[in-house]
């Protein structure tokens, strides 16, 4: 079991965000991701497969390297229930159904690259709760938090957020992205990189790469489910304004989060989501 602090990954779509819609789509200028590579020259290899039998993020299977980046363009069809934004039962049903659709999507993606899949647990709560393993969830200041120690993501059911359906889909898809990182053993590498980091600046860079990858993986999922989701403009609206300095430092600016989410959406493939190799200027 990892140290709990390194097992938590929080969504950065905060209630304190200002409202000011982006006027351009910066995703078009994002560089293409290079093959999966992590800066691990000074770190030992992971010790064999994990409890699910998954090997390191890139491993040799049938004579070639395989990783989450080899997964095909995501496809899934899931009828989504109608949402009455004044009815918490209706909103909860939508969140459950959306999560179930992500189970189908990511199970198919991981199985295509011979990775074991197990769905995450999820808790949709109306106020923060105390979990015996994870502590207070979601983390203070966040709408959602993934706790790898329990394989669970926690989402606040906030009926005041607008546009609500887009908000719920984006937050859940992001936290599910952290579960994919866990299954692909990317969280193992993040932990090792944090242990090796000697400055807060380096630690923040490592965390931004992780969080922005989760944003990109959320975009991949939203692309696969686009026919059942609200218009793209509603998702774009969620990334308006700016974040508090603390959140921007380790999660990335909202504009950067939007770029990576849009990059995943435009591609529809996990291969677009390598945030570890591109220059630091792309993960600010």
PDB file of C-alpha atoms in Angstrom:
ATOM      1  CA  UNK A   1       0.000   0.000   0.000  1.00  0.00           C
ATOM      2  CA  UNK A   2       1.368   3.393  -0.907  1.00  0.00           C
ATOM      3  CA  UNK A   3       1.739   6.183   1.576  1.00  0.00           C
ATOM      4  CA  UNK A   4      -1.657   7.809   1.657  1.00  0.00           C
ATOM      5  CA  UNK A   5      -0.406  11.285   0.744  1.00  0.00           C
ATOM      6  CA  UNK A   6       0.912   9.983  -2.543  1.00  0.00           C
ATOM      7  CA  UNK A   7      -2.203   7.923  -3.175  1.00  0.00           C
ATOM      8  CA  UNK A   8      -4.515  10.921  -3.494  1.00  0.00           C
ATOM      9  CA  UNK A   9      -5.260  12.819  -6.675  1.00  0.00           C
ATOM     10  CA  UNK A  10      -7.800  15.621  -6.593  1.00  0.00           C
ATOM     11  CA  UNK A  11      -9.820  17.216  -9.369  1.00  0.00           C
ATOM     12  CA  UNK A  12      -9.014  20.913  -9.753  1.00  0.00           C
ATOM     13  CA  UNK A  13     -12.390  22.144 -10.948  1.00  0.00           C
ATOM     14  CA  UNK A  14     -13.063  24.300  -7.910  1.00  0.00           C
ATOM     15  CA  UNK A  15     -16.131  26.235  -6.849  1.00  0.00           C
ATOM     16  CA  UNK A  16     -13.962  29.358  -6.545  1.00  0.00           C
ATOM     17  CA  UNK A  17     -13.254  29.540 -10.281  1.00  0.00           C
ATOM     18  CA  UNK A  18     -14.212  32.801 -11.914  1.00  0.00           C
ATOM     19  CA  UNK A  19     -16.453  32.906 -14.985  1.00  0.00           C
ATOM     20  CA  UNK A  20     -14.871  34.084 -18.197  1.00  0.00           C
ATOM     21  CA  UNK A  21     -15.065  31.875 -21.280  1.00  0.00           C
ATOM     22  CA  UNK A  22     -11.891  31.252 -23.318  1.00  0.00           C
ATOM     23  CA  UNK A  23     -12.036  32.918 -26.707  1.00  0.00           C
ATOM     24  CA  UNK A  24      -9.667  30.605 -28.560  1.00  0.00           C
ATOM     25  CA  UNK A  25      -8.864  26.928 -28.661  1.00  0.00           C
ATOM     26  CA  UNK A  26      -5.147  26.626 -27.799  1.00  0.00           C
ATOM     27  CA  UNK A  27      -5.220  22.852 -28.179  1.00  0.00           C
ATOM     28  CA  UNK A  28      -4.454  23.103 -31.877  1.00  0.00           C
ATOM     29  CA  UNK A  29      -0.888  24.207 -31.108  1.00  0.00           C
ATOM     30  CA  UNK A  30      -0.139  21.454 -28.598  1.00  0.00           C
ATOM     31  CA  UNK A  31       2.832  19.296 -29.647  1.00  0.00           C
ATOM     32  CA  UNK A  32       2.188  15.667 -30.390  1.00  0.00           C
ATOM     33  CA  UNK A  33       3.174  13.295 -27.612  1.00  0.00           C
ATOM     34  CA  UNK A  34       6.319  11.271 -28.104  1.00  0.00           C
ATOM     35  CA  UNK A  35       6.434   7.554 -27.251  1.00  0.00           C
ATOM     36  CA  UNK A  36       5.946   6.740 -23.569  1.00  0.00           C
ATOM     37  CA  UNK A  37       9.027   7.688 -21.644  1.00  0.00           C
ATOM     38  CA  UNK A  38       9.481   8.716 -18.014  1.00  0.00           C
ATOM     39  CA  UNK A  39      12.545  10.458 -16.571  1.00  0.00           C
ATOM     40  CA  UNK A  40      13.602   7.510 -14.424  1.00  0.00           C
ATOM     41  CA  UNK A  41      17.291   7.128 -15.216  1.00  0.00           C
ATOM     42  CA  UNK A  42      18.310   7.260 -11.562  1.00  0.00           C
ATOM     43  CA  UNK A  43      15.452   5.151 -10.206  1.00  0.00           C
ATOM     44  CA  UNK A  44      15.163   1.387  -9.730  1.00  0.00           C
ATOM     45  CA  UNK A  45      12.717  -0.624 -11.760  1.00  0.00           C
ATOM     46  CA  UNK A  46       9.390  -1.620 -10.280  1.00  0.00           C
ATOM     47  CA  UNK A  47       9.566  -5.006  -8.622  1.00  0.00           C
ATOM     48  CA  UNK A  48       7.529  -7.262 -10.880  1.00  0.00           C
ATOM     49  CA  UNK A  49       3.816  -7.119 -11.653  1.00  0.00           C
ATOM     50  CA  UNK A  50       1.276  -5.593  -9.309  1.00  0.00           C
ATOM     51  CA  UNK A  51      -1.544  -7.394  -7.508  1.00  0.00           C
ATOM     52  CA  UNK A  52      -3.548  -7.497 -10.744  1.00  0.00           C
ATOM     53  CA  UNK A  53      -0.727  -8.956 -12.806  1.00  0.00           C
ATOM     54  CA  UNK A  54      -0.103  -5.693 -14.651  1.00  0.00           C
ATOM     55  CA  UNK A  55       3.508  -5.082 -15.589  1.00  0.00           C
ATOM     56  CA  UNK A  56       5.302  -1.754 -15.812  1.00  0.00           C
ATOM     57  CA  UNK A  57       3.665   0.990 -17.940  1.00  0.00           C
ATOM     58  CA  UNK A  58       5.687  -0.116 -20.956  1.00  0.00           C
ATOM     59  CA  UNK A  59       6.512  -3.805 -21.084  1.00  0.00           C
ATOM     60  CA  UNK A  60       7.190  -6.480 -23.676  1.00  0.00           C
ATOM     61  CA  UNK A  61       4.186  -8.581 -24.611  1.00  0.00           C
ATOM     62  CA  UNK A  62       4.230 -10.830 -27.688  1.00  0.00           C
ATOM     63  CA  UNK A  63       7.520  -9.358 -28.816  1.00  0.00           C
ATOM     64  CA  UNK A  64       6.613  -5.656 -28.649  1.00  0.00           C
ATOM     65  CA  UNK A  65       6.236  -2.904 -26.130  1.00  0.00           C
ATOM     66  CA  UNK A  66       2.712  -2.387 -24.849  1.00  0.00           C
ATOM     67  CA  UNK A  67       1.260   0.331 -22.654  1.00  0.00           C
ATOM     68  CA  UNK A  68      -1.936   2.260 -22.110  1.00  0.00           C
ATOM     69  CA  UNK A  69      -0.775   4.417 -25.031  1.00  0.00           C
ATOM     70  CA  UNK A  70      -1.258   1.456 -27.370  1.00  0.00           C
ATOM     71  CA  UNK A  71      -4.978   1.325 -26.623  1.00  0.00           C
ATOM     72  CA  UNK A  72      -7.258   2.053 -29.611  1.00  0.00           C
ATOM     73  CA  UNK A  73      -9.597   4.980 -30.079  1.00  0.00           C
ATOM     74  CA  UNK A  74     -12.150   4.701 -27.312  1.00  0.00           C
ATOM     75  CA  UNK A  75     -15.696   3.721 -28.274  1.00  0.00           C
ATOM     76  CA  UNK A  76     -18.747   3.134 -26.122  1.00  0.00           C
ATOM     77  CA  UNK A  77     -22.511   3.565 -26.313  1.00  0.00           C
ATOM     78  CA  UNK A  78     -24.397   4.095 -23.091  1.00  0.00           C
ATOM     79  CA  UNK A  79     -27.891   5.597 -22.921  1.00  0.00           C
ATOM     80  CA  UNK A  80     -27.760   8.333 -20.282  1.00  0.00           C
ATOM     81  CA  UNK A  81     -30.795   9.034 -18.096  1.00  0.00           C
ATOM     82  CA  UNK A  82     -32.477  12.416 -18.225  1.00  0.00           C
ATOM     83  CA  UNK A  83     -31.426  14.810 -15.474  1.00  0.00           C
ATOM     84  CA  UNK A  84     -33.760  16.950 -13.403  1.00  0.00           C
ATOM     85  CA  UNK A  85     -31.287  19.406 -11.899  1.00  0.00           C
ATOM     86  CA  UNK A  86     -33.661  20.142  -9.041  1.00  0.00           C
ATOM     87  CA  UNK A  87     -33.899  16.495  -8.043  1.00  0.00           C
ATOM     88  CA  UNK A  88     -30.891  15.012  -6.212  1.00  0.00           C
ATOM     89  CA  UNK A  89     -32.090  11.454  -6.851  1.00  0.00           C
ATOM     90  CA  UNK A  90     -32.103  12.176 -10.584  1.00  0.00           C
ATOM     91  CA  UNK A  91     -28.642  13.717 -10.395  1.00  0.00           C
ATOM     92  CA  UNK A  92     -27.281  10.791  -8.404  1.00  0.00           C
ATOM     93  CA  UNK A  93     -28.714   8.340 -10.942  1.00  0.00           C
ATOM     94  CA  UNK A  94     -26.942  10.231 -13.738  1.00  0.00           C
ATOM     95  CA  UNK A  95     -23.603  10.093 -11.891  1.00  0.00           C
ATOM     96  CA  UNK A  96     -23.975   6.364 -11.291  1.00  0.00           C
ATOM     97  CA  UNK A  97     -24.898   5.646 -14.909  1.00  0.00           C
ATOM     98  CA  UNK A  98     -22.060   7.820 -16.195  1.00  0.00           C
ATOM     99  CA  UNK A  99     -19.578   5.947 -13.989  1.00  0.00           C
ATOM    100  CA  UNK A 100     -20.931   2.608 -15.211  1.00  0.00           C
ATOM    101  CA  UNK A 101     -20.362   3.703 -18.786  1.00  0.00           C
ATOM    102  CA  UNK A 102     -16.756   4.573 -17.941  1.00  0.00           C
ATOM    103  CA  UNK A 103     -16.371   1.043 -16.561  1.00  0.00           C
ATOM    104  CA  UNK A 104     -17.303  -0.366 -19.964  1.00  0.00           C
ATOM    105  CA  UNK A 105     -15.097   2.064 -21.832  1.00  0.00           C
ATOM    106  CA  UNK A 106     -11.910   1.614 -19.831  1.00  0.00           C
ATOM    107  CA  UNK A 107     -12.326  -2.131 -19.407  1.00  0.00           C
ATOM    108  CA  UNK A 108     -12.298  -2.455 -23.187  1.00  0.00           C
ATOM    109  CA  UNK A 109      -9.310  -0.111 -23.553  1.00  0.00           C
ATOM    110  CA  UNK A 110      -7.152  -1.875 -20.973  1.00  0.00           C
ATOM    111  CA  UNK A 111      -8.031  -5.361 -22.151  1.00  0.00           C
ATOM    112  CA  UNK A 112      -6.928  -4.373 -25.665  1.00  0.00           C
ATOM    113  CA  UNK A 113      -3.398  -3.953 -24.287  1.00  0.00           C
ATOM    114  CA  UNK A 114      -3.502  -7.042 -22.048  1.00  0.00           C
ATOM    115  CA  UNK A 115      -3.950  -5.105 -18.816  1.00  0.00           C
ATOM    116  CA  UNK A 116      -6.108  -6.392 -16.027  1.00  0.00           C
ATOM    117  CA  UNK A 117      -9.129  -4.215 -15.287  1.00  0.00           C
ATOM    118  CA  UNK A 118     -11.004  -3.789 -12.041  1.00  0.00           C
ATOM    119  CA  UNK A 119     -13.572  -0.991 -11.722  1.00  0.00           C
ATOM    120  CA  UNK A 120     -13.098   1.669  -9.066  1.00  0.00           C
ATOM    121  CA  UNK A 121     -15.433   2.055  -6.149  1.00  0.00           C
ATOM    122  CA  UNK A 122     -17.228   5.406  -6.055  1.00  0.00           C
ATOM    123  CA  UNK A 123     -18.936   7.443  -3.424  1.00  0.00           C
ATOM    124  CA  UNK A 124     -21.143  10.383  -4.330  1.00  0.00           C
ATOM    125  CA  UNK A 125     -21.602  12.417  -1.188  1.00  0.00           C
ATOM    126  CA  UNK A 126     -23.485  15.584  -0.254  1.00  0.00           C
ATOM    127  CA  UNK A 127     -20.812  16.627   2.220  1.00  0.00           C
ATOM    128  CA  UNK A 128     -17.266  15.526   2.988  1.00  0.00           C
ATOM    129  CA  UNK A 129     -17.015  12.184   4.731  1.00  0.00           C
ATOM    130  CA  UNK A 130     -14.432  10.442   6.880  1.00  0.00           C
ATOM    131  CA  UNK A 131     -13.084   7.283   5.267  1.00  0.00           C
ATOM    132  CA  UNK A 132     -11.149   4.762   7.411  1.00  0.00           C
ATOM    133  CA  UNK A 133      -8.310   4.490   4.873  1.00  0.00           C
ATOM    134  CA  UNK A 134      -8.398   7.721   2.917  1.00  0.00           C
ATOM    135  CA  UNK A 135      -9.289  10.254   5.608  1.00  0.00           C
ATOM    136  CA  UNK A 136     -11.592  13.177   4.862  1.00  0.00           C
ATOM    137  CA  UNK A 137     -12.908  12.874   1.313  1.00  0.00           C
ATOM    138  CA  UNK A 138     -13.027  14.666  -1.045  1.00  0.00           C
ATOM    139  CA  UNK A 139     -10.021  16.775  -0.097  1.00  0.00           C
ATOM    140  CA  UNK A 140     -10.818  20.275   1.096  1.00  0.00           C
ATOM    141  CA  UNK A 141     -11.175  22.663  -1.829  1.00  0.00           C
ATOM    142  CA  UNK A 142     -11.839  19.965  -4.430  1.00  0.00           C
ATOM    143  CA  UNK A 143     -14.974  18.611  -6.042  1.00  0.00           C
ATOM    144  CA  UNK A 144     -13.560  15.119  -6.295  1.00  0.00           C
ATOM    145  CA  UNK A 145     -10.643  13.035  -5.068  1.00  0.00           C
ATOM    146  CA  UNK A 146      -9.326   9.623  -6.063  1.00  0.00           C
ATOM    147  CA  UNK A 147      -7.825   7.536  -3.265  1.00  0.00           C
ATOM    148  CA  UNK A 148      -5.679   4.770  -4.725  1.00  0.00           C
ATOM    149  CA  UNK A 149      -5.240   3.159  -1.309  1.00  0.00           C
ATOM    150  CA  UNK A 150      -8.932   2.218  -1.453  1.00  0.00           C
ATOM    151  CA  UNK A 151      -9.408   2.180  -5.245  1.00  0.00           C
ATOM    152  CA  UNK A 152     -12.212   4.702  -4.753  1.00  0.00           C
ATOM    153  CA  UNK A 153     -13.127   8.133  -6.019  1.00  0.00           C
ATOM    154  CA  UNK A 154     -15.247  10.515  -4.000  1.00  0.00           C
ATOM    155  CA  UNK A 155     -17.395  13.188  -5.686  1.00  0.00           C
ATOM    156  CA  UNK A 156     -19.406  15.944  -4.015  1.00  0.00           C
ATOM    157  CA  UNK A 157     -22.952  16.000  -5.320  1.00  0.00           C
ATOM    158  CA  UNK A 158     -23.110  19.785  -5.712  1.00  0.00           C
ATOM    159  CA  UNK A 159     -26.456  20.760  -7.217  1.00  0.00           C
ATOM    160  CA  UNK A 160     -25.423  24.428  -7.419  1.00  0.00           C
ATOM    161  CA  UNK A 161     -22.871  23.924 -10.186  1.00  0.00           C
ATOM    162  CA  UNK A 162     -23.797  25.075 -13.677  1.00  0.00           C
ATOM    163  CA  UNK A 163     -23.821  23.698 -16.283  1.00  0.00           C
ATOM    164  CA  UNK A 164     -24.373  20.765 -13.946  1.00  0.00           C
ATOM    165  CA  UNK A 165     -24.402  17.824 -16.352  1.00  0.00           C
ATOM    166  CA  UNK A 166     -21.144  18.887 -18.005  1.00  0.00           C
ATOM    167  CA  UNK A 167     -19.593  19.555 -14.600  1.00  0.00           C
ATOM    168  CA  UNK A 168     -20.538  16.105 -13.266  1.00  0.00           C
ATOM    169  CA  UNK A 169     -19.254  14.350 -16.394  1.00  0.00           C
ATOM    170  CA  UNK A 170     -15.935  16.236 -16.373  1.00  0.00           C
ATOM    171  CA  UNK A 171     -15.226  15.693 -12.668  1.00  0.00           C
ATOM    172  CA  UNK A 172     -16.089  11.979 -12.746  1.00  0.00           C
ATOM    173  CA  UNK A 173     -14.115  11.392 -15.967  1.00  0.00           C
ATOM    174  CA  UNK A 174     -11.081  13.112 -14.407  1.00  0.00           C
ATOM    175  CA  UNK A 175     -11.152  11.037 -11.231  1.00  0.00           C
ATOM    176  CA  UNK A 176     -11.659   7.878 -13.292  1.00  0.00           C
ATOM    177  CA  UNK A 177      -8.568   8.929 -15.232  1.00  0.00           C
ATOM    178  CA  UNK A 178      -6.590   8.629 -11.991  1.00  0.00           C
ATOM    179  CA  UNK A 179      -7.891   5.080 -11.574  1.00  0.00           C
ATOM    180  CA  UNK A 180      -6.644   4.286 -15.084  1.00  0.00           C
ATOM    181  CA  UNK A 181      -3.264   5.699 -14.082  1.00  0.00           C
ATOM    182  CA  UNK A 182      -3.324   3.429 -11.050  1.00  0.00           C
ATOM    183  CA  UNK A 183      -4.086   0.332 -13.100  1.00  0.00           C
ATOM    184  CA  UNK A 184      -1.421   1.280 -15.658  1.00  0.00           C
ATOM    185  CA  UNK A 185       1.064   1.724 -12.775  1.00  0.00           C
ATOM    186  CA  UNK A 186       1.661   5.358 -13.619  1.00  0.00           C
ATOM    187  CA  UNK A 187       0.912   6.279 -10.003  1.00  0.00           C
ATOM    188  CA  UNK A 188       3.775   3.998  -8.966  1.00  0.00           C
ATOM    189  CA  UNK A 189       6.137   6.015 -11.132  1.00  0.00           C
ATOM    190  CA  UNK A 190       4.731   9.308  -9.897  1.00  0.00           C
ATOM    191  CA  UNK A 191       5.453   8.232  -6.330  1.00  0.00           C
ATOM    192  CA  UNK A 192       9.030   7.291  -7.184  1.00  0.00           C
ATOM    193  CA  UNK A 193       9.560  10.610  -8.949  1.00  0.00           C
ATOM    194  CA  UNK A 194       8.191  12.519  -5.963  1.00  0.00           C
ATOM    195  CA  UNK A 195      10.502  10.607  -3.644  1.00  0.00           C
ATOM    196  CA  UNK A 196      13.456  11.530  -5.849  1.00  0.00           C
ATOM    197  CA  UNK A 197      12.462  15.203  -6.208  1.00  0.00           C
ATOM    198  CA  UNK A 198      14.566  17.603  -4.155  1.00  0.00           C
ATOM    199  CA  UNK A 199      12.606  20.837  -4.593  1.00  0.00           C
ATOM    200  CA  UNK A 200       8.985  21.906  -4.337  1.00  0.00           C
ATOM    201  CA  UNK A 201       9.218  23.153  -7.911  1.00  0.00           C
ATOM    202  CA  UNK A 202      10.114  19.673  -9.162  1.00  0.00           C
ATOM    203  CA  UNK A 203       7.406  18.041  -7.066  1.00  0.00           C
ATOM    204  CA  UNK A 204       4.815  20.434  -8.463  1.00  0.00           C
ATOM    205  CA  UNK A 205       5.950  19.641 -12.008  1.00  0.00           C
ATOM    206  CA  UNK A 206       5.542  15.908 -11.353  1.00  0.00           C
ATOM    207  CA  UNK A 207       2.070  16.451  -9.910  1.00  0.00           C
ATOM    208  CA  UNK A 208       1.031  18.674 -12.832  1.00  0.00           C
ATOM    209  CA  UNK A 209       2.055  15.999 -15.295  1.00  0.00           C
ATOM    210  CA  UNK A 210      -0.105  13.496 -13.418  1.00  0.00           C
ATOM    211  CA  UNK A 211      -3.135  15.779 -13.095  1.00  0.00           C
ATOM    212  CA  UNK A 212      -3.001  17.016 -16.673  1.00  0.00           C
ATOM    213  CA  UNK A 213      -2.785  13.439 -17.901  1.00  0.00           C
ATOM    214  CA  UNK A 214      -5.980  12.686 -15.973  1.00  0.00           C
ATOM    215  CA  UNK A 215      -7.580  15.690 -17.702  1.00  0.00           C
ATOM    216  CA  UNK A 216      -6.501  14.335 -21.077  1.00  0.00           C
ATOM    217  CA  UNK A 217      -7.824  10.858 -20.289  1.00  0.00           C
ATOM    218  CA  UNK A 218     -11.097  12.505 -19.284  1.00  0.00           C
ATOM    219  CA  UNK A 219     -11.182  14.096 -22.731  1.00  0.00           C
ATOM    220  CA  UNK A 220     -10.662  10.680 -24.337  1.00  0.00           C
ATOM    221  CA  UNK A 221     -13.668   9.354 -22.415  1.00  0.00           C
ATOM    222  CA  UNK A 222     -15.828  12.373 -23.269  1.00  0.00           C
ATOM    223  CA  UNK A 223     -15.042  11.875 -26.957  1.00  0.00           C
ATOM    224  CA  UNK A 224     -16.207   8.268 -26.757  1.00  0.00           C
ATOM    225  CA  UNK A 225     -19.451   9.350 -25.070  1.00  0.00           C
ATOM    226  CA  UNK A 226     -19.968  12.588 -27.001  1.00  0.00           C
ATOM    227  CA  UNK A 227     -23.334  11.588 -28.495  1.00  0.00           C
ATOM    228  CA  UNK A 228     -24.813  11.254 -25.010  1.00  0.00           C
ATOM    229  CA  UNK A 229     -23.272  14.429 -23.555  1.00  0.00           C
ATOM    230  CA  UNK A 230     -24.044  18.180 -23.538  1.00  0.00           C
ATOM    231  CA  UNK A 231     -22.539  20.484 -26.202  1.00  0.00           C
ATOM    232  CA  UNK A 232     -18.778  21.050 -26.065  1.00  0.00           C
ATOM    233  CA  UNK A 233     -19.278  24.720 -25.146  1.00  0.00           C
ATOM    234  CA  UNK A 234     -20.628  23.658 -21.756  1.00  0.00           C
ATOM    235  CA  UNK A 235     -17.423  21.771 -20.988  1.00  0.00           C
ATOM    236  CA  UNK A 236     -15.310  24.677 -22.207  1.00  0.00           C
ATOM    237  CA  UNK A 237     -17.156  26.951 -19.803  1.00  0.00           C
ATOM    238  CA  UNK A 238     -15.932  24.877 -16.844  1.00  0.00           C
ATOM    239  CA  UNK A 239     -12.343  25.917 -17.531  1.00  0.00           C
ATOM    240  CA  UNK A 240     -13.023  29.651 -17.437  1.00  0.00           C
ATOM    241  CA  UNK A 241     -11.239  32.051 -15.112  1.00  0.00           C
ATOM    242  CA  UNK A 242      -8.270  31.129 -12.950  1.00  0.00           C
ATOM    243  CA  UNK A 243      -7.274  28.987  -9.971  1.00  0.00           C
ATOM    244  CA  UNK A 244      -5.729  29.861  -6.640  1.00  0.00           C
ATOM    245  CA  UNK A 245      -1.922  29.825  -6.858  1.00  0.00           C
ATOM    246  CA  UNK A 246      -1.654  26.657  -4.732  1.00  0.00           C
ATOM    247  CA  UNK A 247      -3.949  24.646  -7.026  1.00  0.00           C
ATOM    248  CA  UNK A 248      -2.427  25.989 -10.233  1.00  0.00           C
ATOM    249  CA  UNK A 249       1.054  25.050  -8.983  1.00  0.00           C
ATOM    250  CA  UNK A 250       0.374  21.320  -8.687  1.00  0.00           C
ATOM    251  CA  UNK A 251      -2.658  20.881 -10.986  1.00  0.00           C
ATOM    252  CA  UNK A 252      -1.883  23.323 -13.781  1.00  0.00           C
ATOM    253  CA  UNK A 253      -3.632  26.493 -14.869  1.00  0.00           C
ATOM    254  CA  UNK A 254      -7.213  26.147 -16.000  1.00  0.00           C
ATOM    255  CA  UNK A 255      -6.146  27.121 -19.510  1.00  0.00           C
ATOM    256  CA  UNK A 256      -3.578  24.293 -19.489  1.00  0.00           C
ATOM    257  CA  UNK A 257      -6.085  21.841 -18.081  1.00  0.00           C
ATOM    258  CA  UNK A 258      -8.418  22.777 -20.906  1.00  0.00           C
ATOM    259  CA  UNK A 259      -5.714  22.285 -23.534  1.00  0.00           C
ATOM    260  CA  UNK A 260      -4.983  18.744 -22.399  1.00  0.00           C
ATOM    261  CA  UNK A 261      -8.616  17.829 -21.962  1.00  0.00           C
ATOM    262  CA  UNK A 262      -9.315  19.174 -25.449  1.00  0.00           C
ATOM    263  CA  UNK A 263      -6.300  17.281 -26.804  1.00  0.00           C
ATOM    264  CA  UNK A 264      -7.678  14.005 -25.456  1.00  0.00           C
ATOM    265  CA  UNK A 265     -11.133  14.831 -26.783  1.00  0.00           C
ATOM    266  CA  UNK A 266      -9.879  15.638 -30.275  1.00  0.00           C
ATOM    267  CA  UNK A 267      -7.805  12.459 -30.472  1.00  0.00           C
ATOM    268  CA  UNK A 268     -10.014   9.984 -28.630  1.00  0.00           C
ATOM    269  CA  UNK A 269      -6.891   7.884 -27.992  1.00  0.00           C
ATOM    270  CA  UNK A 270      -4.856   7.505 -24.780  1.00  0.00           C
ATOM    271  CA  UNK A 271      -1.718   7.977 -26.918  1.00  0.00           C
ATOM    272  CA  UNK A 272      -2.507  11.709 -26.975  1.00  0.00           C
ATOM    273  CA  UNK A 273      -2.152  11.835 -23.199  1.00  0.00           C
ATOM    274  CA  UNK A 274       1.563  11.456 -22.636  1.00  0.00           C
ATOM    275  CA  UNK A 275       2.195  14.431 -20.356  1.00  0.00           C
ATOM    276  CA  UNK A 276       5.499  12.988 -19.117  1.00  0.00           C
ATOM    277  CA  UNK A 277       7.759  13.473 -22.136  1.00  0.00           C
ATOM    278  CA  UNK A 278       6.740  16.912 -23.518  1.00  0.00           C
ATOM    279  CA  UNK A 279       8.621  20.012 -22.308  1.00  0.00           C
ATOM    280  CA  UNK A 280       7.696  21.636 -19.014  1.00  0.00           C
ATOM    281  CA  UNK A 281       6.257  24.639 -20.871  1.00  0.00           C
ATOM    282  CA  UNK A 282       3.355  22.459 -22.041  1.00  0.00           C
ATOM    283  CA  UNK A 283       2.372  21.488 -18.501  1.00  0.00           C
ATOM    284  CA  UNK A 284       2.281  24.858 -16.742  1.00  0.00           C
TER     285      UNK A 284
END
